[in-house]
Amino acid sequence: QRQAKKARGEDPVELFWHYADQVEKKHNKRNVEDPIVAKYAFPPADLRGEMNVKFNQQILTKIAGGDKTWQMILIGTFQAPDNPWCFLETLPPFLKGVKAQQAGAKSLAKKHFDDIGRVLQARYVRGIPAADLKSGKRKGTVQGYGDVGLYSGEHQTAILPGMTHPQGLRWKLEHWPYWLEHAVVPLLDSWPKPTDAARIDTMLKEKRFAKLLPQGTETKIVPHAGARAVRIVDLFGGNAAYARSVISQALLFQELLKPSDKGQRRLRNKYGWGVGPFTVRGLWMECSKFPTLTKSFPQFDTATFCPGFVGALGGIQACNLEASTGVSLTALKGGNVNWSKWDVQVRFGAWMYALQVAKPSARMHCTELEATLCFFLRYARMRSSDPKSQQYQAAARAIGANLDSRVVAALYGKHHIAEAKAIIARA
């Protein structure tokens, strides 16, 4: 294998596309020329092959069958641990608990969610010497895989004040399903499809959005501090259909997190505690290039939009997209970034559009681009530094080694589907 070239002097966007090409070759079991990609556990660019998305699409969606409420409950609540092994171990009592909630059997629901609490506590301390737990040296394993740990990665909303990690995750698994069923699904049912230009334009004239976007796609925003305002449509090459879809998706993302409707907001505040940009972003991820979910939820458009979050910013910087596009996340120099706001997401979308335009033949959806950017920074750092350096080693640790294929394969056993469907079907 040839040695990877140093990143210095290379076009950063071309380097990104080189990386995307190499990880796809790796996951399609083709010859990988890049030794860094070959050695480390970079996820695939096609999200349908990424472990978490694959688990949602091949296991959880099949458990739900054609019932879109169960589809949303499963793919939405999965975002709480964002860990397929953890979610799978809690799945039997989770399904029983949700069914009991739906039937109004509060005491029975509590029993099942208490069972979930015990499962989570067991995963939290599993494999830790009793002496370490007793002395306080270790409390538990937060991040893990297989039969250990709760989360794949500890994101900000993993922590609920006043609760331990197992207690906080149990709370989410108990309460999020109600928010998803009674707030998220109705919101989606009311939302226009991204291809329905007339309905989107009508929606933008509603009181809740008219002040934000008085001229629709022609509304002007300041792309970066000190710049003149430009039309939103011009951030997307003058493509009105693309810009309209991005705007509708960004507003949908904002409404999911901070509903303008009082009833929606009450449900969000009561049952959606701990929901944040990272977790809501997961709904777009699970729908990526997946007809089963996009048929149930045609309101999601992953080709033109993916909610941006802090995890991709390093990759954005490595691609130098802020400078090359002239678009920043805020119009104020040094301004705070509120990821829940529609205009921040539109700005982020302009970066995704620039990557797509740079290589249209790749036909990558924005969900795939965002996920790939999350790991691209680590690759770029490794490529431009000495393997013995601290920078290289830190980036390598952040990626991890290739996971045990047997442990991963166990996630996709068909018996999981049969057992879970049987629980849902029971009276």
Short mmCIF file of C-alpha atoms in Angstrom, two decimals:
data_model
loop_
_atom_site.label_atom_id
_atom_site.label_comp_id
_atom_site.label_asym_id
_atom_site.label_seq_id
_atom_site.Cartn_x
_atom_site.Cartn_y
_atom_site.Cartn_z
CA GLN A 1 0.00 0.00 0.00
CA ARG A 2 1.18 3.48 -0.82
CA GLN A 3 1.75 5.85 2.03
CA ALA A 4 -0.80 8.63 2.49
CA LYS A 5 0.33 11.98 1.19
CA LYS A 6 0.63 14.87 3.57
CA ALA A 7 -2.46 17.11 3.65
CA ARG A 8 -0.43 20.33 3.38
CA GLY A 9 -0.93 21.94 -0.01
CA GLU A 10 -3.83 19.67 -0.98
CA ASP A 11 -7.24 21.08 -1.85
CA PRO A 12 -9.28 20.41 1.33
CA VAL A 13 -12.53 19.63 -0.50
CA GLU A 14 -10.73 17.21 -2.82
CA LEU A 15 -9.20 15.60 0.24
CA PHE A 16 -12.68 15.21 1.74
CA TRP A 17 -13.89 13.45 -1.38
CA HIS A 18 -10.79 11.23 -1.38
CA TYR A 19 -11.62 10.24 2.20
CA ALA A 20 -15.29 9.58 1.35
CA ASP A 21 -14.22 7.41 -1.59
CA GLN A 22 -11.80 5.39 0.53
CA VAL A 23 -14.23 4.67 3.38
CA GLU A 24 -16.83 3.53 0.87
CA LYS A 25 -14.32 1.16 -0.72
CA LYS A 26 -13.45 -0.20 2.71
CA HIS A 27 -17.05 -0.92 3.67
CA ASN A 28 -17.81 -2.42 0.25
CA LYS A 29 -14.80 -4.74 0.71
CA ARG A 30 -12.91 -3.24 -2.24
CA ASN A 31 -9.23 -2.37 -2.38
CA VAL A 32 -8.40 0.55 -0.10
CA GLU A 33 -5.31 2.51 -1.10
CA ASP A 34 -5.23 4.75 1.97
CA PRO A 35 -3.49 3.01 4.91
CA ILE A 36 -5.10 5.26 7.51
CA VAL A 37 -8.62 4.41 6.38
CA ALA A 38 -7.64 0.74 6.09
CA LYS A 39 -6.36 0.55 9.66
CA TYR A 40 -8.96 2.49 11.66
CA ALA A 41 -12.71 2.16 12.25
CA PHE A 42 -13.98 5.03 10.10
CA PRO A 43 -17.72 4.60 9.44
CA PRO A 44 -19.04 4.33 5.87
CA ALA A 45 -20.13 7.35 3.88
CA ASP A 46 -23.34 5.56 2.87
CA LEU A 47 -25.32 5.73 6.10
CA ARG A 48 -27.28 2.61 5.25
CA GLY A 49 -24.13 0.70 6.17
CA GLU A 50 -23.40 2.72 9.34
CA MET A 51 -24.02 0.58 12.41
CA ASN A 52 -26.66 2.69 14.17
CA VAL A 53 -28.58 3.62 11.03
CA LYS A 54 -28.45 0.03 9.82
CA PHE A 55 -29.86 -1.14 13.17
CA ASN A 56 -32.73 1.33 12.88
CA GLN A 57 -33.48 0.51 9.26
CA GLN A 58 -33.02 -3.27 9.35
CA ILE A 59 -34.23 -4.09 12.87
CA LEU A 60 -36.32 -1.38 14.53
CA THR A 61 -38.28 -0.40 11.42
CA LYS A 62 -39.08 -4.05 10.69
CA ILE A 63 -40.26 -4.52 14.26
CA ALA A 64 -42.67 -1.62 13.76
CA GLY A 65 -43.92 -3.03 10.46
CA GLY A 66 -46.18 -0.60 8.63
CA ASP A 67 -47.27 1.21 11.81
CA LYS A 68 -45.74 4.68 11.54
CA THR A 69 -46.45 5.50 15.18
CA TRP A 70 -44.34 2.54 16.30
CA GLN A 71 -41.76 3.46 13.68
CA MET A 72 -41.40 6.92 15.20
CA ILE A 73 -41.45 5.65 18.79
CA LEU A 74 -38.64 3.19 18.05
CA ILE A 75 -36.35 5.32 15.88
CA GLY A 76 -37.00 8.39 18.04
CA THR A 77 -36.45 6.80 21.44
CA PHE A 78 -33.37 5.00 20.11
CA GLN A 79 -31.71 8.42 19.97
CA ALA A 80 -31.72 8.51 23.80
CA PRO A 81 -28.89 5.98 24.24
CA ASP A 82 -27.77 6.14 20.58
CA ASN A 83 -26.36 2.67 21.32
CA PRO A 84 -27.89 -0.39 19.62
CA TRP A 85 -26.65 -2.92 22.20
CA CYS A 86 -28.08 -0.92 25.07
CA PHE A 87 -31.39 -0.30 23.32
CA LEU A 88 -31.68 -3.94 22.29
CA GLU A 89 -31.15 -5.18 25.84
CA THR A 90 -33.89 -2.88 27.12
CA LEU A 91 -36.25 -3.55 24.21
CA PRO A 92 -38.55 -6.26 25.71
CA PRO A 93 -39.50 -4.27 28.84
CA PHE A 94 -39.54 -1.06 26.77
CA LEU A 95 -42.15 -2.40 24.35
CA LYS A 96 -44.22 -3.77 27.22
CA GLY A 97 -43.97 -0.46 29.06
CA VAL A 98 -45.06 1.61 26.06
CA LYS A 99 -48.00 -0.71 25.41
CA ALA A 100 -49.06 -0.38 29.04
CA GLN A 101 -48.79 3.41 28.79
CA GLN A 102 -50.94 3.42 25.66
CA ALA A 103 -53.54 1.28 27.48
CA GLY A 104 -53.56 3.65 30.46
CA ALA A 105 -52.19 0.95 32.82
CA LYS A 106 -49.89 3.19 34.87
CA SER A 107 -48.85 0.67 37.54
CA LEU A 108 -48.04 -1.99 34.94
CA ALA A 109 -46.08 0.55 32.88
CA LYS A 110 -44.07 1.51 35.95
CA LYS A 111 -43.21 -2.15 36.57
CA HIS A 112 -41.80 -2.53 33.07
CA PHE A 113 -39.83 0.71 33.23
CA ASP A 114 -38.46 -0.33 36.62
CA ASP A 115 -37.20 -3.44 34.80
CA ILE A 116 -35.50 -1.13 32.30
CA GLY A 117 -33.85 0.72 35.18
CA ARG A 118 -32.39 -2.55 36.47
CA VAL A 119 -31.11 -3.48 33.01
CA LEU A 120 -29.43 -0.08 32.63
CA GLN A 121 -27.85 -0.24 36.07
CA ALA A 122 -26.51 -3.72 35.28
CA ARG A 123 -24.98 -2.48 32.01
CA TYR A 124 -23.52 0.51 33.85
CA VAL A 125 -21.53 -1.54 36.38
CA ARG A 126 -20.99 -4.73 34.40
CA GLY A 127 -17.36 -5.83 34.31
CA ILE A 128 -16.20 -3.37 36.98
CA PRO A 129 -14.56 -4.97 40.04
CA ALA A 130 -16.81 -4.83 43.10
CA ALA A 131 -13.98 -3.28 45.12
CA ASP A 132 -13.72 -0.36 42.69
CA LEU A 133 -17.46 0.28 42.93
CA LYS A 134 -17.44 0.06 46.73
CA SER A 135 -14.48 2.41 47.11
CA GLY A 136 -15.90 4.94 44.68
CA LYS A 137 -12.97 4.56 42.31
CA ARG A 138 -15.44 3.76 39.54
CA LYS A 139 -19.13 4.58 39.29
CA GLY A 140 -19.87 2.86 36.03
CA THR A 141 -19.27 2.71 32.28
CA VAL A 142 -21.02 5.48 30.36
CA GLN A 143 -19.75 4.79 26.84
CA GLY A 144 -19.40 1.24 25.64
CA TYR A 145 -20.45 -1.43 23.20
CA GLY A 146 -21.56 -5.04 23.40
CA ASP A 147 -22.89 -5.83 26.87
CA VAL A 148 -21.19 -2.89 28.61
CA GLY A 149 -22.12 0.80 28.84
CA LEU A 150 -25.11 2.98 28.08
CA TYR A 151 -24.18 5.37 25.27
CA SER A 152 -22.15 5.17 22.08
CA GLY A 153 -20.89 8.67 22.80
CA GLU A 154 -21.76 10.89 25.72
CA HIS A 155 -23.52 13.87 24.16
CA GLN A 156 -24.65 16.90 26.12
CA THR A 157 -28.24 15.74 26.59
CA ALA A 158 -27.03 12.48 28.14
CA ILE A 159 -26.99 14.21 31.52
CA LEU A 160 -30.21 15.01 33.37
CA PRO A 161 -29.65 17.15 36.50
CA GLY A 162 -30.07 15.27 39.76
CA MET A 163 -30.01 11.85 38.13
CA THR A 164 -27.35 9.22 37.57
CA HIS A 165 -26.74 8.11 34.00
CA PRO A 166 -28.94 4.99 34.35
CA GLN A 167 -31.72 7.00 36.02
CA GLY A 168 -31.63 9.72 33.36
CA LEU A 169 -31.70 7.24 30.49
CA ARG A 170 -34.55 5.32 32.13
CA TRP A 171 -36.51 8.60 32.35
CA LYS A 172 -36.06 9.25 28.64
CA LEU A 173 -37.06 5.73 27.65
CA GLU A 174 -40.20 6.11 29.76
CA HIS A 175 -41.27 9.60 28.64
CA TRP A 176 -40.02 10.21 25.11
CA PRO A 177 -42.47 7.73 23.50
CA TYR A 178 -45.43 9.87 24.61
CA TRP A 179 -43.83 13.01 23.16
CA LEU A 180 -43.06 11.21 19.91
CA GLU A 181 -46.56 9.75 19.53
CA HIS A 182 -48.60 12.78 20.60
CA ALA A 183 -46.44 15.68 19.47
CA VAL A 184 -43.92 14.66 16.81
CA VAL A 185 -46.17 12.46 14.65
CA PRO A 186 -49.00 15.05 14.56
CA LEU A 187 -46.51 17.80 13.72
CA LEU A 188 -45.15 15.77 10.82
CA ASP A 189 -48.66 14.99 9.59
CA SER A 190 -49.33 18.72 9.44
CA TRP A 191 -46.10 19.56 7.61
CA PRO A 192 -45.86 19.91 3.80
CA LYS A 193 -43.74 17.58 1.74
CA PRO A 194 -40.45 19.20 0.66
CA THR A 195 -41.52 18.94 -2.99
CA ASP A 196 -44.87 20.68 -2.43
CA ALA A 197 -43.87 24.23 -3.35
CA ALA A 198 -47.38 25.66 -3.09
CA ARG A 199 -47.99 24.33 0.44
CA ILE A 200 -44.57 25.46 1.64
CA ASP A 201 -45.08 28.95 0.23
CA THR A 202 -48.49 29.08 1.93
CA MET A 203 -46.99 27.90 5.22
CA LEU A 204 -44.31 30.60 5.07
CA LYS A 205 -47.08 33.22 5.00
CA GLU A 206 -48.49 31.99 8.30
CA LYS A 207 -48.10 34.33 11.25
CA ARG A 208 -45.50 32.11 12.97
CA PHE A 209 -43.14 32.29 9.96
CA ALA A 210 -44.09 35.45 8.05
CA LYS A 211 -41.84 37.74 10.09
CA LEU A 212 -38.90 35.37 9.74
CA LEU A 213 -39.22 34.91 5.99
CA PRO A 214 -41.30 37.77 4.55
CA GLN A 215 -40.18 37.04 0.97
CA GLY A 216 -39.87 33.26 1.26
CA THR A 217 -36.77 31.99 -0.54
CA GLU A 218 -36.10 35.57 -1.69
CA THR A 219 -35.71 36.74 1.92
CA LYS A 220 -32.29 38.26 2.50
CA ILE A 221 -29.91 37.30 5.29
CA VAL A 222 -26.40 38.47 6.14
CA PRO A 223 -24.09 35.54 5.26
CA HIS A 224 -21.26 36.60 7.57
CA ALA A 225 -20.20 39.49 9.78
CA GLY A 226 -19.69 42.67 7.78
CA ALA A 227 -21.21 41.30 4.56
CA ARG A 228 -24.12 42.66 2.58
CA ALA A 229 -27.38 40.74 2.86
CA VAL A 230 -28.06 38.21 0.11
CA ARG A 231 -31.12 36.22 -0.89
CA ILE A 232 -31.37 32.79 0.70
CA VAL A 233 -31.91 31.26 -2.73
CA ASP A 234 -28.51 32.59 -3.79
CA LEU A 235 -26.83 30.52 -1.08
CA PHE A 236 -27.99 27.53 -3.10
CA GLY A 237 -26.91 28.58 -6.57
CA GLY A 238 -30.25 30.20 -7.40
CA ASN A 239 -32.00 26.81 -7.15
CA ALA A 240 -35.40 27.82 -5.74
CA ALA A 241 -36.67 24.26 -5.27
CA TYR A 242 -33.56 23.28 -3.32
CA ALA A 243 -33.67 26.46 -1.20
CA ARG A 244 -37.38 26.01 -0.48
CA SER A 245 -36.81 22.46 0.74
CA VAL A 246 -33.92 23.54 2.97
CA ILE A 247 -36.04 26.30 4.51
CA SER A 248 -38.96 23.96 5.19
CA GLN A 249 -36.64 21.38 6.75
CA ALA A 250 -34.88 23.97 8.90
CA LEU A 251 -38.22 25.26 10.17
CA LEU A 252 -39.37 21.70 10.89
CA PHE A 253 -36.20 21.11 12.91
CA GLN A 254 -36.83 24.32 14.86
CA GLU A 255 -40.47 23.37 15.51
CA LEU A 256 -39.47 19.95 16.82
CA LEU A 257 -37.12 21.52 19.32
CA LYS A 258 -38.97 24.75 20.14
CA PRO A 259 -42.61 24.41 19.08
CA SER A 260 -44.55 27.59 18.36
CA ASP A 261 -47.82 25.79 19.16
CA LYS A 262 -48.71 25.91 22.88
CA GLY A 263 -49.96 22.33 23.02
CA GLN A 264 -46.87 21.04 21.23
CA ARG A 265 -44.66 23.08 23.54
CA ARG A 266 -46.35 21.70 26.66
CA LEU A 267 -45.77 18.11 25.51
CA ARG A 268 -42.20 18.88 24.53
CA ASN A 269 -41.43 20.42 27.92
CA LYS A 270 -43.16 17.69 29.94
CA TYR A 271 -42.20 14.54 28.05
CA GLY A 272 -39.25 15.59 25.89
CA TRP A 273 -36.78 16.54 28.60
CA GLY A 274 -33.25 15.80 27.37
CA VAL A 275 -34.16 16.12 23.69
CA GLY A 276 -31.63 18.31 21.88
CA PRO A 277 -30.29 19.09 18.40
CA PHE A 278 -28.13 15.96 18.36
CA THR A 279 -31.03 13.63 19.15
CA VAL A 280 -33.54 15.25 16.77
CA ARG A 281 -30.86 15.16 14.06
CA GLY A 282 -31.08 11.37 14.34
CA LEU A 283 -34.56 11.34 12.78
CA TRP A 284 -33.10 12.59 9.49
CA MET A 285 -30.23 10.10 9.78
CA GLU A 286 -32.54 7.09 10.11
CA CYS A 287 -34.56 8.21 7.07
CA SER A 288 -31.47 8.56 4.88
CA LYS A 289 -32.07 6.88 1.50
CA PHE A 290 -34.60 4.56 3.17
CA PRO A 291 -37.94 4.33 1.31
CA THR A 292 -39.78 2.58 4.17
CA LEU A 293 -39.40 5.58 6.47
CA THR A 294 -39.64 8.28 3.82
CA LYS A 295 -42.95 6.70 2.72
CA SER A 296 -44.25 6.98 6.29
CA PHE A 297 -42.65 10.39 6.83
CA PRO A 298 -42.34 12.12 3.43
CA GLN A 299 -41.81 15.40 5.27
CA PHE A 300 -38.11 14.56 5.72
CA ASP A 301 -35.77 15.41 2.83
CA THR A 302 -32.29 14.03 3.48
CA ALA A 303 -31.06 14.90 -0.03
CA THR A 304 -31.19 18.65 0.65
CA PHE A 305 -30.94 18.81 4.43
CA CYS A 306 -29.38 17.39 7.54
CA PRO A 307 -29.44 19.19 10.87
CA GLY A 308 -25.96 20.47 11.57
CA PHE A 309 -24.37 20.07 14.95
CA VAL A 310 -21.07 20.79 16.65
CA GLY A 311 -19.64 17.36 15.77
CA ALA A 312 -19.31 18.31 12.10
CA LEU A 313 -17.68 21.69 12.64
CA GLY A 314 -14.17 20.30 12.75
CA GLY A 315 -14.73 18.68 9.37
CA ILE A 316 -16.19 21.93 8.04
CA GLN A 317 -13.07 23.80 9.15
CA ALA A 318 -10.81 21.13 7.63
CA CYS A 319 -12.63 21.63 4.32
CA ASN A 320 -12.30 25.44 4.65
CA LEU A 321 -15.97 25.77 3.72
CA GLU A 322 -16.65 28.93 5.70
CA ALA A 323 -14.00 30.82 3.74
CA SER A 324 -14.79 29.30 0.34
CA THR A 325 -18.56 29.89 0.58
CA GLY A 326 -18.48 33.17 2.49
CA VAL A 327 -21.14 31.80 4.84
CA SER A 328 -20.88 31.69 8.63
CA LEU A 329 -23.26 30.21 11.18
CA THR A 330 -24.06 33.67 12.56
CA ALA A 331 -24.15 37.16 11.16
CA LEU A 332 -22.24 38.51 14.15
CA LYS A 333 -18.51 38.13 14.58
CA GLY A 334 -17.99 35.80 17.53
CA GLY A 335 -21.75 35.37 17.95
CA ASN A 336 -23.13 32.38 19.84
CA VAL A 337 -24.44 29.55 17.65
CA ASN A 338 -27.97 28.41 18.49
CA TRP A 339 -28.29 25.10 16.66
CA SER A 340 -32.05 25.04 17.22
CA LYS A 341 -32.63 28.12 15.05
CA TRP A 342 -33.77 27.79 11.45
CA ASP A 343 -31.30 30.35 10.05
CA VAL A 344 -28.29 28.57 11.58
CA GLN A 345 -29.45 25.38 9.88
CA VAL A 346 -29.95 27.16 6.55
CA ARG A 347 -26.39 28.47 6.78
CA PHE A 348 -25.12 24.99 7.57
CA GLY A 349 -27.13 23.74 4.59
CA ALA A 350 -25.24 26.13 2.32
CA TRP A 351 -22.04 24.30 3.26
CA MET A 352 -23.60 20.93 2.43
CA TYR A 353 -24.76 22.31 -0.91
CA ALA A 354 -21.21 23.47 -1.70
CA LEU A 355 -19.88 19.97 -1.08
CA GLN A 356 -22.55 18.43 -3.29
CA VAL A 357 -21.80 20.87 -6.11
CA ALA A 358 -18.09 20.03 -5.87
CA LYS A 359 -18.83 16.40 -6.77
CA PRO A 360 -22.40 15.90 -8.02
CA SER A 361 -21.58 12.44 -9.38
CA ALA A 362 -21.24 11.15 -5.81
CA ARG A 363 -24.97 11.78 -5.20
CA MET A 364 -24.43 11.96 -1.47
CA HIS A 365 -27.31 13.13 0.65
CA CYS A 366 -26.75 15.87 3.21
CA THR A 367 -27.16 13.32 6.00
CA GLU A 368 -24.24 11.37 4.57
CA LEU A 369 -22.12 14.48 4.15
CA GLU A 370 -22.75 15.65 7.72
CA ALA A 371 -21.92 12.24 9.19
CA THR A 372 -18.78 11.92 7.05
CA LEU A 373 -17.59 15.37 8.11
CA CYS A 374 -17.77 14.29 11.76
CA PHE A 375 -14.87 11.89 11.18
CA PHE A 376 -13.07 13.70 8.38
CA LEU A 377 -11.26 16.07 10.75
CA ARG A 378 -9.66 13.12 12.53
CA TYR A 379 -8.53 11.67 9.22
CA ALA A 380 -7.13 15.04 8.06
CA ARG A 381 -5.18 15.44 11.29
CA MET A 382 -3.73 11.95 11.03
CA ARG A 383 -2.84 12.45 7.40
CA SER A 384 -0.93 15.67 8.11
CA SER A 385 0.93 14.55 11.23
CA ASP A 386 3.57 12.02 12.20
CA PRO A 387 2.10 8.69 13.40
CA LYS A 388 4.23 9.03 16.54
CA SER A 389 2.92 12.50 17.36
CA GLN A 390 0.38 13.23 20.10
CA GLN A 391 -1.97 14.80 17.54
CA TYR A 392 -2.02 11.59 15.48
CA GLN A 393 -2.50 9.38 18.52
CA ALA A 394 -5.32 11.54 19.90
CA ALA A 395 -7.18 11.42 16.58
CA ALA A 396 -6.68 7.65 16.37
CA ARG A 397 -8.08 7.15 19.87
CA ALA A 398 -11.13 9.25 18.96
CA ILE A 399 -11.90 6.84 16.11
CA GLY A 400 -11.13 3.58 17.86
CA ALA A 401 -10.18 0.21 16.53
CA ASN A 402 -12.33 -1.87 14.21
CA LEU A 403 -15.11 -3.43 16.32
CA ASP A 404 -15.40 -7.19 16.76
CA SER A 405 -17.44 -8.28 13.73
CA ARG A 406 -19.19 -11.02 15.74
CA VAL A 407 -20.42 -8.53 18.34
CA VAL A 408 -21.69 -6.21 15.62
CA ALA A 409 -23.32 -9.02 13.62
CA ALA A 410 -25.29 -10.11 16.70
CA LEU A 411 -27.28 -6.87 16.48
CA TYR A 412 -28.96 -7.88 13.24
CA GLY A 413 -30.30 -11.32 14.14
CA LYS A 414 -33.79 -11.89 12.74
CA HIS A 415 -34.90 -13.38 16.05
CA HIS A 416 -34.83 -9.87 17.55
CA ILE A 417 -37.53 -8.84 15.08
CA ALA A 418 -39.71 -11.89 15.71
CA GLU A 419 -39.52 -11.59 19.50
CA ALA A 420 -40.29 -7.87 19.51
CA LYS A 421 -43.17 -8.14 17.02
CA ALA A 422 -44.68 -10.83 19.24
CA ILE A 423 -44.65 -8.45 22.22
CA ILE A 424 -46.33 -5.67 20.21
CA ALA A 425 -48.97 -8.09 18.88
CA ARG A 426 -50.01 -9.31 22.33
CA ALA A 427 -53.23 -7.90 23.76
#
